[in-house]
mmCIF file of C-alpha atoms and ligand atoms in Angstrom:
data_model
loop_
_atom_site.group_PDB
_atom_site.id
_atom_site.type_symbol
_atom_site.label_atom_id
_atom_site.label_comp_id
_atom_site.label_asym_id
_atom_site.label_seq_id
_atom_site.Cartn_x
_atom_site.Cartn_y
_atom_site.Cartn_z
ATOM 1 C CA UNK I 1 84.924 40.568 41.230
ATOM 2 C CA UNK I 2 86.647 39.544 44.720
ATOM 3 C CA UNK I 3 89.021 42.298 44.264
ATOM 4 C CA UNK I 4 86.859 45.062 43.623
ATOM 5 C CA UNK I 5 87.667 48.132 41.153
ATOM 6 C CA UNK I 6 84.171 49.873 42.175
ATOM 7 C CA UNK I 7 83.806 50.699 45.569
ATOM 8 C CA UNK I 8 80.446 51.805 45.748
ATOM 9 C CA UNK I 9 77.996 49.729 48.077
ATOM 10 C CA UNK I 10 75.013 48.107 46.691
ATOM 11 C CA UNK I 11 72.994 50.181 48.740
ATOM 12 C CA UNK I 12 74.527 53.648 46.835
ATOM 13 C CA UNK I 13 73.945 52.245 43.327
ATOM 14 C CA UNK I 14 74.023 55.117 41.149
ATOM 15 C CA UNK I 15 71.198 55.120 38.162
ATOM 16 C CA UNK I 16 71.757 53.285 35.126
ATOM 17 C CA UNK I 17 72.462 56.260 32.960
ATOM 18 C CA UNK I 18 75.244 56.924 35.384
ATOM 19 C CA UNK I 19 76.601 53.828 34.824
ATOM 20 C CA UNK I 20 76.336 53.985 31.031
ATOM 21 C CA UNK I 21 78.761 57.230 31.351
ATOM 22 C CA UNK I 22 80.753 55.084 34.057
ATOM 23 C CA UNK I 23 81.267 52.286 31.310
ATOM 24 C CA UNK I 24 84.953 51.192 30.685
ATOM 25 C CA UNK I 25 85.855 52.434 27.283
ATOM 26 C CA UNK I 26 90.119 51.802 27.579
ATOM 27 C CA UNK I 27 90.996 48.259 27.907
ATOM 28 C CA UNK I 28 93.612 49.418 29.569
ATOM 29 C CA UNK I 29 91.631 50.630 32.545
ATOM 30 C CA UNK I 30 89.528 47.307 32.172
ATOM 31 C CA UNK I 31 92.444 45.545 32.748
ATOM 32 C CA UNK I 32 93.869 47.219 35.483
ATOM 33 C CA UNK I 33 90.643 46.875 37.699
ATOM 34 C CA UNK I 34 90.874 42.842 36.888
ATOM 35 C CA UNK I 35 94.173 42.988 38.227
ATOM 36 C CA UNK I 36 95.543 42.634 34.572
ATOM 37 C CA UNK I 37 98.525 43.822 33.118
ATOM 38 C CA UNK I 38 97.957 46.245 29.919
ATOM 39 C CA UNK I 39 101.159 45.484 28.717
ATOM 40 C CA UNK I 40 100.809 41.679 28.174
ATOM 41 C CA UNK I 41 97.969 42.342 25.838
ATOM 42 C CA UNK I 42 99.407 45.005 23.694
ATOM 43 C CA UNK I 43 98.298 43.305 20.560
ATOM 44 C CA UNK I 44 95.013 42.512 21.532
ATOM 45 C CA UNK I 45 94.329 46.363 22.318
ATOM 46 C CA UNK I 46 95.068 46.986 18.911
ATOM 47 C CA UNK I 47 91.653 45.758 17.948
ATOM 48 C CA UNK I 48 89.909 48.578 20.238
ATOM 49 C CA UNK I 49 90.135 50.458 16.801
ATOM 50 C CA UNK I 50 87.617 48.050 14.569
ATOM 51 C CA UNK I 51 85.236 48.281 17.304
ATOM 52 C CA UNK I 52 84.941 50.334 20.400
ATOM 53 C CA UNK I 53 85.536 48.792 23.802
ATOM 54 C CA UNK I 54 82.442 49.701 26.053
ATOM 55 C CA UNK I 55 81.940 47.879 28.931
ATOM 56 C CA UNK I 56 79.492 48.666 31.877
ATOM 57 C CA UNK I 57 80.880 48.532 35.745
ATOM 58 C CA UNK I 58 78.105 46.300 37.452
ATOM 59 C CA UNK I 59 79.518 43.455 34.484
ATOM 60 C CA UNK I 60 82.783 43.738 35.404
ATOM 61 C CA UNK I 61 81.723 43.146 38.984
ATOM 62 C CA UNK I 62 80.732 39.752 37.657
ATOM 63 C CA UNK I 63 83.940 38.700 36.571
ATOM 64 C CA UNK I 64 86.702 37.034 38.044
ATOM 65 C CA UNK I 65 89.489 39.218 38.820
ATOM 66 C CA UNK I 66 92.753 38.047 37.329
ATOM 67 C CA UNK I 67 91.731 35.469 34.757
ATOM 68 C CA UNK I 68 92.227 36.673 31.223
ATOM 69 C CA UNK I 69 89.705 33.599 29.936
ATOM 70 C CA UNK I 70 87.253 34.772 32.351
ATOM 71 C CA UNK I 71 83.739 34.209 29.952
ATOM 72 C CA UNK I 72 82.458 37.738 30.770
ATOM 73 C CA UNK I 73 85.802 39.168 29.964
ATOM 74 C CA UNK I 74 86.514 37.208 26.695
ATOM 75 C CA UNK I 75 83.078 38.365 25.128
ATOM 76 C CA UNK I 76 83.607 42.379 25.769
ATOM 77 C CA UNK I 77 87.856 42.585 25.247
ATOM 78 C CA UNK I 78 89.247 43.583 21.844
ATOM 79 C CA UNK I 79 91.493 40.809 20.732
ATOM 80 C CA UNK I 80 94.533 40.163 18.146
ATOM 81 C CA UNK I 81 92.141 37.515 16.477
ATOM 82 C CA UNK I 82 89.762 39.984 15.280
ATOM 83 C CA UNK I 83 92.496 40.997 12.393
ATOM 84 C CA UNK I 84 92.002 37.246 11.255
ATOM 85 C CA UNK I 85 90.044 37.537 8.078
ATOM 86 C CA UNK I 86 88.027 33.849 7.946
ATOM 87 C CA UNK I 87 86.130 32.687 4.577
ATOM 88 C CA UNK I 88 82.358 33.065 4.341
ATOM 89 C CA UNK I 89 82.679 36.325 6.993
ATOM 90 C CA UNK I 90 81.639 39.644 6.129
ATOM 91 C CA UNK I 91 81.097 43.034 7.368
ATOM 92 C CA UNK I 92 76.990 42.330 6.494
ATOM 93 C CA UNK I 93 76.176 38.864 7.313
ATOM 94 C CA UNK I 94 72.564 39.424 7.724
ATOM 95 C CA UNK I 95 72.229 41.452 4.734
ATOM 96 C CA UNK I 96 68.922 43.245 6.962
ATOM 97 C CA UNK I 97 66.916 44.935 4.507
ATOM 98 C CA UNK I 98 64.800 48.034 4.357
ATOM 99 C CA UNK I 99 61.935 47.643 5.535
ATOM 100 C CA UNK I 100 58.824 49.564 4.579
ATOM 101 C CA UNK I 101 59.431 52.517 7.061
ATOM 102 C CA UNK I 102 62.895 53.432 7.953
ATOM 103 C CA UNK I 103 63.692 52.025 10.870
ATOM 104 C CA UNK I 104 61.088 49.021 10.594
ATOM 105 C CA UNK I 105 61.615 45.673 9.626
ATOM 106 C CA UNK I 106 58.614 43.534 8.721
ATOM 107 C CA UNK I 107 59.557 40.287 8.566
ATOM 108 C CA UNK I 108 57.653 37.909 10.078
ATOM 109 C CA UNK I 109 53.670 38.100 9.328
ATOM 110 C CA UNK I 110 52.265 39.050 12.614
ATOM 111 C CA UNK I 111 55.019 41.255 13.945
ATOM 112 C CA UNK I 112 56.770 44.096 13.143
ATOM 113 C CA UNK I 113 60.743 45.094 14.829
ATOM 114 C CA UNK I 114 61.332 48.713 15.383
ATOM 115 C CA UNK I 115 65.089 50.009 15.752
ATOM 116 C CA UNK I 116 64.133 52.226 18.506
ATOM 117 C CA UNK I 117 67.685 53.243 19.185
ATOM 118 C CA UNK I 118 70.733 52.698 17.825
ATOM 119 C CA UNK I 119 74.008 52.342 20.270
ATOM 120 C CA UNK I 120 73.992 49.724 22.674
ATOM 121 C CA UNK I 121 75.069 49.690 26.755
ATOM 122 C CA UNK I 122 77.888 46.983 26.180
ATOM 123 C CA UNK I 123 79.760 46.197 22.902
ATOM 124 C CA UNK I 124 79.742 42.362 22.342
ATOM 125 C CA UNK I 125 82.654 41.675 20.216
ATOM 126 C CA UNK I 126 80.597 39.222 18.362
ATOM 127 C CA UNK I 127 77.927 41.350 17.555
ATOM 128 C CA UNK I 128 77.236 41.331 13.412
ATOM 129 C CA UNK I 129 76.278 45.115 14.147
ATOM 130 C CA UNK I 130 79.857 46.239 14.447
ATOM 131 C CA UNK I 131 81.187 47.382 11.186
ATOM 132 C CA UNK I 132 77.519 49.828 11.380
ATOM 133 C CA UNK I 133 77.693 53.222 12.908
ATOM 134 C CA UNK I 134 74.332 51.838 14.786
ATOM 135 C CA UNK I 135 75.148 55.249 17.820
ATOM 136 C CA UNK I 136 73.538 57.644 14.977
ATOM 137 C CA UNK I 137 70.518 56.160 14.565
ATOM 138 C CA UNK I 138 67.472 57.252 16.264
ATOM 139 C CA UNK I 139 63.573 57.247 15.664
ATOM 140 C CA UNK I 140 62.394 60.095 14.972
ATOM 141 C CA UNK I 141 58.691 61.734 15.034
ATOM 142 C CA UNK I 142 57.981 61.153 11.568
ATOM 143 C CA UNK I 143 59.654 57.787 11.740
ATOM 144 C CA UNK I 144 56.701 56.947 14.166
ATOM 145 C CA UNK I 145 53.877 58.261 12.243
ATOM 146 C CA UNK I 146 54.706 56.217 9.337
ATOM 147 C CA UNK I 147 55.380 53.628 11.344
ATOM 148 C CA UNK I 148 52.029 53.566 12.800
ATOM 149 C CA UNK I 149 50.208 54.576 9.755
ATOM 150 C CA UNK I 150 51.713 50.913 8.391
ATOM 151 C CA UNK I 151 50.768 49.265 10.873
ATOM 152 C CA UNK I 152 47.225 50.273 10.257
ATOM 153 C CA UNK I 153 47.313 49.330 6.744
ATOM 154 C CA UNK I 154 48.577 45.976 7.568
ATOM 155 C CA UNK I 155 46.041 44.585 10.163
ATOM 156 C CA UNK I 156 47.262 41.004 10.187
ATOM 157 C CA UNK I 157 50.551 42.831 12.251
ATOM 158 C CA UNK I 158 49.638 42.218 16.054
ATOM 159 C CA UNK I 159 53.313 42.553 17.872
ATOM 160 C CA UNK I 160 55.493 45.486 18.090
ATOM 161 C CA UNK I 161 59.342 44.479 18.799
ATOM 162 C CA UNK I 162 61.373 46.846 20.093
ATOM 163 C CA UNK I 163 65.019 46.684 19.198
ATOM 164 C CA UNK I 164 68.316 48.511 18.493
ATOM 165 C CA UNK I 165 71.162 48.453 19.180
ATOM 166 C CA UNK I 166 69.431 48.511 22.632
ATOM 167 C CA UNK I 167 65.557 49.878 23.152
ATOM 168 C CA UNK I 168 66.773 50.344 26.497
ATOM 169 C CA UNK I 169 69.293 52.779 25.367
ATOM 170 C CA UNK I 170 65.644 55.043 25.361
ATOM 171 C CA UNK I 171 64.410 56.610 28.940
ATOM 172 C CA UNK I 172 61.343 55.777 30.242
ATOM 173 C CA UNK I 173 59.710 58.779 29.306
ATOM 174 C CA UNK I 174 60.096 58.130 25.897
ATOM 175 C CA UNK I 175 59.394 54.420 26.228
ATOM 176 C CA UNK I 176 56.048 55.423 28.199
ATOM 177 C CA UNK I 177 55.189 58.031 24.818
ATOM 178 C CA UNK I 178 55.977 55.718 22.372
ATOM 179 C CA UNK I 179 53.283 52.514 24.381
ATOM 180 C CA UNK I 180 51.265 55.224 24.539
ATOM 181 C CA UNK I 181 50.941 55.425 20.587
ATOM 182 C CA UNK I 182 50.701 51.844 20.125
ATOM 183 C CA UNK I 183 48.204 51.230 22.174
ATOM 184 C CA UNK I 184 45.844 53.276 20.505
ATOM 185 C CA UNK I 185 45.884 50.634 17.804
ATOM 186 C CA UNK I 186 43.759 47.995 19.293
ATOM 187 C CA UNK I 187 44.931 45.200 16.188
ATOM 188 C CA UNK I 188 48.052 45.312 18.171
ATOM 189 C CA UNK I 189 48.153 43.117 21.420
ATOM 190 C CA UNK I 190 51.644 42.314 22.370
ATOM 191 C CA UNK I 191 54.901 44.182 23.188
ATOM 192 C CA UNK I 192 57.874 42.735 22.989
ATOM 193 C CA UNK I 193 61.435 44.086 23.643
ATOM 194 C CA UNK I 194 64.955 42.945 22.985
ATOM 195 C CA UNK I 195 67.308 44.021 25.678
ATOM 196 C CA UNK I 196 70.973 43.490 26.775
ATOM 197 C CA UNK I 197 71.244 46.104 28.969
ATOM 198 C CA UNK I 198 69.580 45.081 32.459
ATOM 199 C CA UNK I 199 72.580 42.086 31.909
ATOM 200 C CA UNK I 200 75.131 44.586 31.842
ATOM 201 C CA UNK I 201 73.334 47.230 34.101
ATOM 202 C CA UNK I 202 70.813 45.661 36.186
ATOM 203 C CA UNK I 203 68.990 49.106 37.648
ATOM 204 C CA UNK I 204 67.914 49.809 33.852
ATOM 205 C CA UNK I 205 64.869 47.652 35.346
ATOM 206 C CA UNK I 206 63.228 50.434 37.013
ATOM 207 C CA UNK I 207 60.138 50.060 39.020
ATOM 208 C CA UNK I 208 58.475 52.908 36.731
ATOM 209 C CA UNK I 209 59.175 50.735 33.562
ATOM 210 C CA UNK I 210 58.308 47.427 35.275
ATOM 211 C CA UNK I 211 54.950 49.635 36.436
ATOM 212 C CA UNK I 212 54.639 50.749 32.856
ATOM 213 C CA UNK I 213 54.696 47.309 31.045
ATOM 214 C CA UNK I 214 52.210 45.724 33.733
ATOM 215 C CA UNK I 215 49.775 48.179 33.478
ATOM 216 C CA UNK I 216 49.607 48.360 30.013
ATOM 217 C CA UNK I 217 46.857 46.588 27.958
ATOM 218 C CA UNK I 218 49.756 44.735 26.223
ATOM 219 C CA UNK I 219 50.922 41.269 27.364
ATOM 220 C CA UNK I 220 54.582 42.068 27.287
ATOM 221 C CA UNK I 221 57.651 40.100 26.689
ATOM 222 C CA UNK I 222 60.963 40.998 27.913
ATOM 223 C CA UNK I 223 63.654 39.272 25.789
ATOM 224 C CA UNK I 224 67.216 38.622 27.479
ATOM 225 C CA UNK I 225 70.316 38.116 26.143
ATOM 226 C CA UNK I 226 72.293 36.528 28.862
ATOM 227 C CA UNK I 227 75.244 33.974 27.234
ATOM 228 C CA UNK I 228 76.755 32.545 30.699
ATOM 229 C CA UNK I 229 75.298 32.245 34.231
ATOM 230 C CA UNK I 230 78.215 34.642 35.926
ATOM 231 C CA UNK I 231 76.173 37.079 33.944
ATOM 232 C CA UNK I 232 73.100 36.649 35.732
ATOM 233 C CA UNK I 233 73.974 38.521 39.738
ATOM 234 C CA UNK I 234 71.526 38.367 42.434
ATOM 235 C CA UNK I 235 70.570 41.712 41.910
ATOM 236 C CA UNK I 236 69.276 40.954 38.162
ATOM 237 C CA UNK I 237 68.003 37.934 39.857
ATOM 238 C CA UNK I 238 66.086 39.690 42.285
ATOM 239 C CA UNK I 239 64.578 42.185 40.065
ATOM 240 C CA UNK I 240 63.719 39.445 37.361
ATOM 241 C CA UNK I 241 61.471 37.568 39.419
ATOM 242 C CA UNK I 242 59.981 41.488 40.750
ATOM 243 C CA UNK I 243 59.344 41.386 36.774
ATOM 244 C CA UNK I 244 58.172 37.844 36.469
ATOM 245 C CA UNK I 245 55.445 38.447 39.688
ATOM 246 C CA UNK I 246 54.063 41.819 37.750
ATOM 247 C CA UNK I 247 53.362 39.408 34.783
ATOM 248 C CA UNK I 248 55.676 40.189 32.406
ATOM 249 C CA UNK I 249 56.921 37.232 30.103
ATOM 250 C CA UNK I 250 60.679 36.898 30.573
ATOM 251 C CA UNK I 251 62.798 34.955 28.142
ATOM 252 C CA UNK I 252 66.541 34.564 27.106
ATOM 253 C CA UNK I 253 68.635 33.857 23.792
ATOM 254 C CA UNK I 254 72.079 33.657 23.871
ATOM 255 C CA UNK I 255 74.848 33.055 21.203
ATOM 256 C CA UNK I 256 77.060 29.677 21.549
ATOM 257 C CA UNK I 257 80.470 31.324 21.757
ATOM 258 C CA UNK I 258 83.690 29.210 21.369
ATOM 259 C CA UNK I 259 86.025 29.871 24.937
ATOM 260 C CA UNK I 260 82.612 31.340 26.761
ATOM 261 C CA UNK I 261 79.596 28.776 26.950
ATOM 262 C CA UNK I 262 80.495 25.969 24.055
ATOM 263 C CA UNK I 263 80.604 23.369 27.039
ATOM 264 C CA UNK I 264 77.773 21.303 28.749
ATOM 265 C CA UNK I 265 78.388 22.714 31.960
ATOM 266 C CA UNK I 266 78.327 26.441 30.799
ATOM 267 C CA UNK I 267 75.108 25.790 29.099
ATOM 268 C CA UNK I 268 73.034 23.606 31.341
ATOM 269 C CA UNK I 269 74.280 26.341 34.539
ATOM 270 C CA UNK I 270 72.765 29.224 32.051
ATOM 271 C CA UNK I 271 69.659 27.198 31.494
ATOM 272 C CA UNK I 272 69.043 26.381 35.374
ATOM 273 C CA UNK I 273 70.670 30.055 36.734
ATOM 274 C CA UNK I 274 67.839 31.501 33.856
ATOM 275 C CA UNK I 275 64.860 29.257 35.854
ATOM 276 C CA UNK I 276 66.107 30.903 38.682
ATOM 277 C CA UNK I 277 65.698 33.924 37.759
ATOM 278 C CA UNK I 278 61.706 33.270 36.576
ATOM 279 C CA UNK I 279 63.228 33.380 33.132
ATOM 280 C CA UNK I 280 62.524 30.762 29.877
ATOM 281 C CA UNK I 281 65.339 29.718 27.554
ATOM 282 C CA UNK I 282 64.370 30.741 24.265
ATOM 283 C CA UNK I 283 67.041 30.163 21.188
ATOM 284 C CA UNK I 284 70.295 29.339 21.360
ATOM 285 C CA UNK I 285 71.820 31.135 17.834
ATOM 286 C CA UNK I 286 74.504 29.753 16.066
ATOM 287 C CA UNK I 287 77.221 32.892 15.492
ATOM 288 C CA UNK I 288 76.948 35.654 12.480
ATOM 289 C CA UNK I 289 79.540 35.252 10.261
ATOM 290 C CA UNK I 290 80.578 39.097 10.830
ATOM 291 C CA UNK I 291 84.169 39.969 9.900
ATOM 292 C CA UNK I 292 86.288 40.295 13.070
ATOM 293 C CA UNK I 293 84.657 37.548 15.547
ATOM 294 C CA UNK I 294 85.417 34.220 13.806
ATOM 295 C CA UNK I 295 87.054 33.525 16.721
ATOM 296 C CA UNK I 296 84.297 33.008 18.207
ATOM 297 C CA UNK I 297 82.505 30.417 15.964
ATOM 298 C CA UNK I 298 81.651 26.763 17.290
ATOM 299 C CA UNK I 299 81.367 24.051 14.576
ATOM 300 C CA UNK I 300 77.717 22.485 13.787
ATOM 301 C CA UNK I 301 78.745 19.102 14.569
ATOM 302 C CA UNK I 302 79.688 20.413 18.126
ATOM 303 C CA UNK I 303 76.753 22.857 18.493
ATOM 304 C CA UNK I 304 74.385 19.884 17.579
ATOM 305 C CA UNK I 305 76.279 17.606 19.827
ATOM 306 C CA UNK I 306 75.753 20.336 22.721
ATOM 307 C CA UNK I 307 72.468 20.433 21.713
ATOM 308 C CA UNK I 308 71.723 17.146 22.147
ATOM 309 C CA UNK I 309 73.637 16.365 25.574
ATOM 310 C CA UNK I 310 71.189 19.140 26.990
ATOM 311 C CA UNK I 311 67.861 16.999 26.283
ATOM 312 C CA UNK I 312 69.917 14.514 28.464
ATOM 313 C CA UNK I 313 70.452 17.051 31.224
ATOM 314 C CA UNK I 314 67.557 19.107 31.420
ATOM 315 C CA UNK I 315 63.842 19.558 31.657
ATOM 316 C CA UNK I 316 62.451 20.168 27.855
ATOM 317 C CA UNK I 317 61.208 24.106 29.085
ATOM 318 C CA UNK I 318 65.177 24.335 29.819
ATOM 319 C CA UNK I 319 66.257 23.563 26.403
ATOM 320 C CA UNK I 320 66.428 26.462 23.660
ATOM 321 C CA UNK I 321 65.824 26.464 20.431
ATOM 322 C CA UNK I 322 69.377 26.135 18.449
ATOM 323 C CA UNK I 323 69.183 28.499 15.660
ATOM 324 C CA UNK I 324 70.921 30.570 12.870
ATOM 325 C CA UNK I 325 69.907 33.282 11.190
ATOM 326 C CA UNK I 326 70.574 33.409 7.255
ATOM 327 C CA UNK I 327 70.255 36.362 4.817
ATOM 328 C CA UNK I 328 67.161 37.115 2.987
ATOM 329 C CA UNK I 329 65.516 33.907 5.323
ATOM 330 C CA UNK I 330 61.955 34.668 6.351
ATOM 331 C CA UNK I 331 62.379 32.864 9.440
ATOM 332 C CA UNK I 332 65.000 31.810 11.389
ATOM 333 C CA UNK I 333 66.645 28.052 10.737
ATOM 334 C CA UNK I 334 66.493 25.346 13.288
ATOM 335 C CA UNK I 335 69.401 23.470 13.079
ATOM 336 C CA UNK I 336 68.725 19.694 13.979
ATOM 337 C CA UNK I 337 70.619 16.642 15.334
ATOM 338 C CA UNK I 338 72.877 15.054 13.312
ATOM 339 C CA UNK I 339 70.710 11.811 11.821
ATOM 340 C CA UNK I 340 67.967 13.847 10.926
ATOM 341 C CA UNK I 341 67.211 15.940 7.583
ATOM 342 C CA UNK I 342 69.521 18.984 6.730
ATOM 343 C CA UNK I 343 68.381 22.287 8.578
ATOM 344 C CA UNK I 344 65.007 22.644 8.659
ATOM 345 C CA UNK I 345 63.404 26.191 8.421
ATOM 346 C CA UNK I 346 60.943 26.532 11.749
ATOM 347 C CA UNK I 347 58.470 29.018 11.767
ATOM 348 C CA UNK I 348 59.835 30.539 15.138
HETATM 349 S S1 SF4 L 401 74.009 44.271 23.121
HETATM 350 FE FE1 SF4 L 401 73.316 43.140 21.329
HETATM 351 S S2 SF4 L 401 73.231 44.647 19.649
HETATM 352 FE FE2 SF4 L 401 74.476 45.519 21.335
HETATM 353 S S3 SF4 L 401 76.609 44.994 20.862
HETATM 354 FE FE3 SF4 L 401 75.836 43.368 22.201
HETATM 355 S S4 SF4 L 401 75.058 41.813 20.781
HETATM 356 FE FE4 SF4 L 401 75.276 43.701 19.608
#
């Protein structure tokens, strides 16, 4: 922000779970520190009540103070178009099923995702998890122990995902009990976790978790979700390639979002800003039709056309994978360039 709302120096960053209680909640206040005014957006803050505002201080720092279209800003503010009921939207799009353990999905062969903790740092208004009460859940001791007595009984599993809500959401201490488990099961050889929070609050990359993931015997994977390059500041920049040079795998998906990064600009700055940071592009998903955010939703025709202008303008390791997922699909589905067979389902 060039007109600051948070005074505090770099150098006197508080720690992340201080920023998680420092989180805008009113978009009033939000407003305010972007040199907004509430009252011009009356209707829009209406929307606060189908899904709480939450938005972390180091994001706002990344936006632009006094643009209402700012791309950081559009993703996180309640708006009047989230009354808008659209066909084919629901409150479920995914339909996710129960898995075999509460708290464990098991869809893909080789790997199994944990919901290691429910609420998230930042509440994307897009997000297909926001008619679920997803702050309640947690994984509890017994969760674990049938979690890992599965995973014993299924030796083709070799991956552990972590994901929420946030896995980041957990403290370190937990994170370090919990690796400490699964690495007692020597058919499993990679950790991978699903994160949004170092985007929003870059000092959730601690050195002890950064120390913890390197050491471990796993290979670990640290999946982003970064949808515009404002998002990425030096400071995550910094850190990331700290991350990258302790050999942990970093990778990004992000969501195409109409009015935020459905232009060829937006998208080839993400890709290169991403390299910068010592991290891969990995999918680019097509929205979930989840009640509230059609808004948001960029046609096919357009997402393929995207698509396609971006194997014009960038190295092939720069391109993601454009992708939607679909309920009760095993896998996610590619979607391909117009010319070529209907969507084809990738083993991704
Ligand atoms: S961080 Fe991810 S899970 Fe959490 S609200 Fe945003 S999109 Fe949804």
């Amino acid at each position: 922000m060039s007109e600051s709302a948070y005074p505090i120096s770099l150098n006197d960053r508080p720690d992340w779970q201080f920023e998680l209680k420092q989180a805008y909640t009113r978009p009033e206040d939000l407003l305010r520190a972007l040199g907004l005014e509430p009252s011009l957006f009356l209707g829009d803050i209406k929307a606060r009540k189908l899904f709480s505002m939450r938005v972390p201080r180091p994001f706002v720092e990344q936006m632009k103070a006094g643009d209402s279209n700012d791309p950081l800003l559009r993703q996180v503010l309640p708006l009047r178009n989230e009354f808008d009921s659209a066909p084919g939207y629901s409150t479920d799009p995914l339909q996710e099923q129960q898995g075999p353990v509460e708290g464990l999905l098991h869809k893909y062969k080789s790997r199994v995702l944990l919901i290691l903790q429910g609420g998230c740092a930042v509440n994307c208004r897009y997000c297909f998890r926001r008619h679920f009460p997803y702050d309640e859940l947690t994984f509890s001791k017994r969760q674990l122990s049938d979690t890992l007595n599965y995973i014993k009984d299924n030796p083709e599993i070799n991956e552990v995902i972590l994901s929420g809500g946030d896995p980041l959401m957990a403290n370190d201490k937990r994170l370090k009990d919990l690796i400490k488990e699964f690495e007692l099961l020597p058919q499993l050889i990679r950790l991978r976790i699903h994160s949004r929070l170092p985007v929003v609050i870059p000092s959730r990359l601690t050195s002890e978790l950064k120390d913890l993931l390197s050491k471990s015997r796993f290979k670990s994977v640290l999946v982003l979700h970064v949808n515009h390059a404002n998002e990425v500041s030096e400071t995550l920049t910094r850190t990331l390639k700290e991350w990258h040079h302790a050999g942990i795998h970093l990778l990004n998906q992000s969501v195409l979002l109409n009015g935020v990064n459905d232009n060829i600009e937006a998208l080839t700055q993400l890709s290169e800003k991403l390299f910068d940071a010592s991290v891969l592009p990995y999918y680019l998903h097509q929205l979930d039709k989840v009640e509230g955010a059609s808004h948001f939703a960029v046609g096919d025709d357009k997402a393929q056309t995207l698509w396609q202008q971006m194997t014009y303008e960038l190295p092939g390791f720069l391109v993601p994978r454009l992708v939607r997922e679909q309920a009760g699909e095993l896998s996610k589905t590619a979607i391909m360039p117009d010319g070529t067979n209907e969507s084809t389902k990738d083993k991704l």
